[in-house]
Amino acid sequence: MRDKLKKPLFVLLNFVSGFAIFLILPGALAIALNTTHSAGNNPDGRFVSPIGWFILAGLLLFLISLWIINVQYARGGREKRRFLFILILAFLLGAVLAAILHHFCF
């Protein structure tokens, strides 16, 4: 019973994390690279730029930890490898949905 609940939660976690990461990523990149107002010199953005880099580093650490958790859970036979493929597809589906939402709404 516990495994039947764990699999959908892993799929949901991967979908939501893919959606959230790729929804936050463009804003974090704009802050980190100091391009929030324009491509020119933005002296106010120099003070906020490290926050963007910390956000990017946090997203990267979260992605690495999520990947390690997924691989450790999917270690084993053929069925678990198929489940890892489903987890990757759920993450990518969330990422694509976030990119589409970002393109049409922002």
PDB file of C-alpha atoms in Angstrom:
ATOM      1  CA  MET A   1       0.000   0.000   0.000  1.00  0.00           C
ATOM      2  CA  ARG A   2       2.826   2.380   0.848  1.00  0.00           C
ATOM      3  CA  ASP A   3       4.509   1.890  -2.536  1.00  0.00           C
ATOM      4  CA  LYS A   4       1.234   2.592  -4.346  1.00  0.00           C
ATOM      5  CA  LEU A   5       1.080   5.989  -2.658  1.00  0.00           C
ATOM      6  CA  LYS A   6       4.780   6.729  -3.075  1.00  0.00           C
ATOM      7  CA  LYS A   7       4.860   6.422  -6.868  1.00  0.00           C
ATOM      8  CA  PRO A   8       2.169   9.037  -7.620  1.00  0.00           C
ATOM      9  CA  LEU A   9       3.728  11.381  -5.075  1.00  0.00           C
ATOM     10  CA  PHE A  10       7.119  11.055  -6.790  1.00  0.00           C
ATOM     11  CA  VAL A  11       5.509  11.776 -10.162  1.00  0.00           C
ATOM     12  CA  LEU A  12       3.674  14.784  -8.719  1.00  0.00           C
ATOM     13  CA  LEU A  13       6.860  16.045  -7.032  1.00  0.00           C
ATOM     14  CA  ASN A  14       8.777  15.832 -10.301  1.00  0.00           C
ATOM     15  CA  PHE A  15       6.020  17.575 -12.240  1.00  0.00           C
ATOM     16  CA  VAL A  16       5.683  20.396  -9.712  1.00  0.00           C
ATOM     17  CA  SER A  17       9.435  20.832  -9.364  1.00  0.00           C
ATOM     18  CA  GLY A  18       9.901  20.986 -13.141  1.00  0.00           C
ATOM     19  CA  PHE A  19       7.116  23.560 -13.346  1.00  0.00           C
ATOM     20  CA  ALA A  20       8.427  25.663 -10.459  1.00  0.00           C
ATOM     21  CA  ILE A  21      12.066  25.596 -11.515  1.00  0.00           C
ATOM     22  CA  PHE A  22      11.388  26.651 -15.080  1.00  0.00           C
ATOM     23  CA  LEU A  23       8.933  29.311 -13.944  1.00  0.00           C
ATOM     24  CA  ILE A  24      11.523  30.837 -11.569  1.00  0.00           C
ATOM     25  CA  LEU A  25      14.555  30.357 -13.837  1.00  0.00           C
ATOM     26  CA  PRO A  26      14.036  33.288 -16.291  1.00  0.00           C
ATOM     27  CA  GLY A  27      13.553  35.804 -13.490  1.00  0.00           C
ATOM     28  CA  ALA A  28      16.529  34.494 -11.554  1.00  0.00           C
ATOM     29  CA  LEU A  29      18.705  34.683 -14.660  1.00  0.00           C
ATOM     30  CA  ALA A  30      17.577  38.259 -15.322  1.00  0.00           C
ATOM     31  CA  ILE A  31      18.435  39.255 -11.758  1.00  0.00           C
ATOM     32  CA  ALA A  32      21.773  37.407 -11.761  1.00  0.00           C
ATOM     33  CA  LEU A  33      22.901  38.832 -15.088  1.00  0.00           C
ATOM     34  CA  ASN A  34      21.641  42.334 -14.206  1.00  0.00           C
ATOM     35  CA  THR A  35      19.334  42.636 -17.219  1.00  0.00           C
ATOM     36  CA  THR A  36      16.075  43.471 -15.459  1.00  0.00           C
ATOM     37  CA  HIS A  37      15.769  47.008 -16.882  1.00  0.00           C
ATOM     38  CA  SER A  38      17.740  46.708 -20.113  1.00  0.00           C
ATOM     39  CA  ALA A  39      20.951  45.316 -21.507  1.00  0.00           C
ATOM     40  CA  GLY A  40      22.842  48.479 -20.581  1.00  0.00           C
ATOM     41  CA  ASN A  41      24.468  49.539 -17.337  1.00  0.00           C
ATOM     42  CA  ASN A  42      22.153  49.178 -14.349  1.00  0.00           C
ATOM     43  CA  PRO A  43      23.930  50.368 -11.185  1.00  0.00           C
ATOM     44  CA  ASP A  44      21.011  49.429  -8.918  1.00  0.00           C
ATOM     45  CA  GLY A  45      21.082  45.856 -10.152  1.00  0.00           C
ATOM     46  CA  ARG A  46      24.667  45.279  -9.025  1.00  0.00           C
ATOM     47  CA  PHE A  47      23.494  45.073  -5.420  1.00  0.00           C
ATOM     48  CA  VAL A  48      20.737  42.575  -6.215  1.00  0.00           C
ATOM     49  CA  SER A  49      22.757  40.427  -8.611  1.00  0.00           C
ATOM     50  CA  PRO A  50      24.218  38.120  -5.910  1.00  0.00           C
ATOM     51  CA  ILE A  51      20.681  37.215  -4.829  1.00  0.00           C
ATOM     52  CA  GLY A  52      19.994  35.954  -8.341  1.00  0.00           C
ATOM     53  CA  TRP A  53      23.145  33.848  -8.274  1.00  0.00           C
ATOM     54  CA  PHE A  54      22.125  32.362  -4.916  1.00  0.00           C
ATOM     55  CA  ILE A  55      18.705  31.518  -6.341  1.00  0.00           C
ATOM     56  CA  LEU A  56      20.341  29.835  -9.347  1.00  0.00           C
ATOM     57  CA  ALA A  57      22.692  27.873  -7.082  1.00  0.00           C
ATOM     58  CA  GLY A  58      19.747  26.790  -4.940  1.00  0.00           C
ATOM     59  CA  LEU A  59      17.834  25.630  -8.013  1.00  0.00           C
ATOM     60  CA  LEU A  60      20.864  23.657  -9.162  1.00  0.00           C
ATOM     61  CA  LEU A  61      21.278  22.006  -5.749  1.00  0.00           C
ATOM     62  CA  PHE A  62      17.579  21.158  -5.708  1.00  0.00           C
ATOM     63  CA  LEU A  63      17.829  19.582  -9.174  1.00  0.00           C
ATOM     64  CA  ILE A  64      20.841  17.521  -8.151  1.00  0.00           C
ATOM     65  CA  SER A  65      19.176  16.300  -4.965  1.00  0.00           C
ATOM     66  CA  LEU A  66      15.955  15.477  -6.824  1.00  0.00           C
ATOM     67  CA  TRP A  67      17.910  13.488  -9.404  1.00  0.00           C
ATOM     68  CA  ILE A  68      19.771  11.566  -6.685  1.00  0.00           C
ATOM     69  CA  ILE A  69      16.494  10.742  -4.928  1.00  0.00           C
ATOM     70  CA  ASN A  70      14.907   9.587  -8.185  1.00  0.00           C
ATOM     71  CA  VAL A  71      17.842   7.391  -9.172  1.00  0.00           C
ATOM     72  CA  GLN A  72      18.105   5.853  -5.702  1.00  0.00           C
ATOM     73  CA  TYR A  73      14.389   5.067  -5.699  1.00  0.00           C
ATOM     74  CA  ALA A  74      14.456   3.638  -9.231  1.00  0.00           C
ATOM     75  CA  ARG A  75      17.448   1.384  -8.664  1.00  0.00           C
ATOM     76  CA  GLY A  76      16.632  -2.183  -9.412  1.00  0.00           C
ATOM     77  CA  GLY A  77      14.809  -4.070 -12.071  1.00  0.00           C
ATOM     78  CA  ARG A  78      13.225  -3.193 -15.359  1.00  0.00           C
ATOM     79  CA  GLU A  79       9.995  -1.885 -13.825  1.00  0.00           C
ATOM     80  CA  LYS A  80      11.851   0.631 -11.675  1.00  0.00           C
ATOM     81  CA  ARG A  81      13.846   1.838 -14.684  1.00  0.00           C
ATOM     82  CA  ARG A  82      10.575   2.415 -16.513  1.00  0.00           C
ATOM     83  CA  PHE A  83       9.371   4.378 -13.516  1.00  0.00           C
ATOM     84  CA  LEU A  84      12.513   6.533 -13.696  1.00  0.00           C
ATOM     85  CA  PHE A  85      11.634   7.264 -17.328  1.00  0.00           C
ATOM     86  CA  ILE A  86       8.131   8.296 -16.198  1.00  0.00           C
ATOM     87  CA  LEU A  87       9.658  10.590 -13.558  1.00  0.00           C
ATOM     88  CA  ILE A  88      11.850  12.256 -16.176  1.00  0.00           C
ATOM     89  CA  LEU A  89       8.844  12.699 -18.466  1.00  0.00           C
ATOM     90  CA  ALA A  90       6.829  14.246 -15.614  1.00  0.00           C
ATOM     91  CA  PHE A  91       9.641  16.704 -14.896  1.00  0.00           C
ATOM     92  CA  LEU A  92       9.936  17.640 -18.568  1.00  0.00           C
ATOM     93  CA  LEU A  93       6.165  18.011 -18.898  1.00  0.00           C
ATOM     94  CA  GLY A  94       6.166  20.428 -15.967  1.00  0.00           C
ATOM     95  CA  ALA A  95       9.071  22.341 -17.504  1.00  0.00           C
ATOM     96  CA  VAL A  96       7.341  22.607 -20.893  1.00  0.00           C
ATOM     97  CA  LEU A  97       4.104  23.730 -19.248  1.00  0.00           C
ATOM     98  CA  ALA A  98       6.007  26.439 -17.334  1.00  0.00           C
ATOM     99  CA  ALA A  99       7.751  27.591 -20.523  1.00  0.00           C
ATOM    100  CA  ILE A 100       4.434  27.816 -22.360  1.00  0.00           C
ATOM    101  CA  LEU A 101       2.841  29.675 -19.456  1.00  0.00           C
ATOM    102  CA  HIS A 102       5.795  32.055 -19.241  1.00  0.00           C
ATOM    103  CA  HIS A 103       5.684  32.694 -22.978  1.00  0.00           C
ATOM    104  CA  PHE A 104       1.991  33.553 -23.109  1.00  0.00           C
ATOM    105  CA  CYS A 105       1.503  35.272 -19.756  1.00  0.00           C
ATOM    106  CA  PHE A 106       4.667  37.230 -19.021  1.00  0.00           C
TER     107      PHE A 106
END
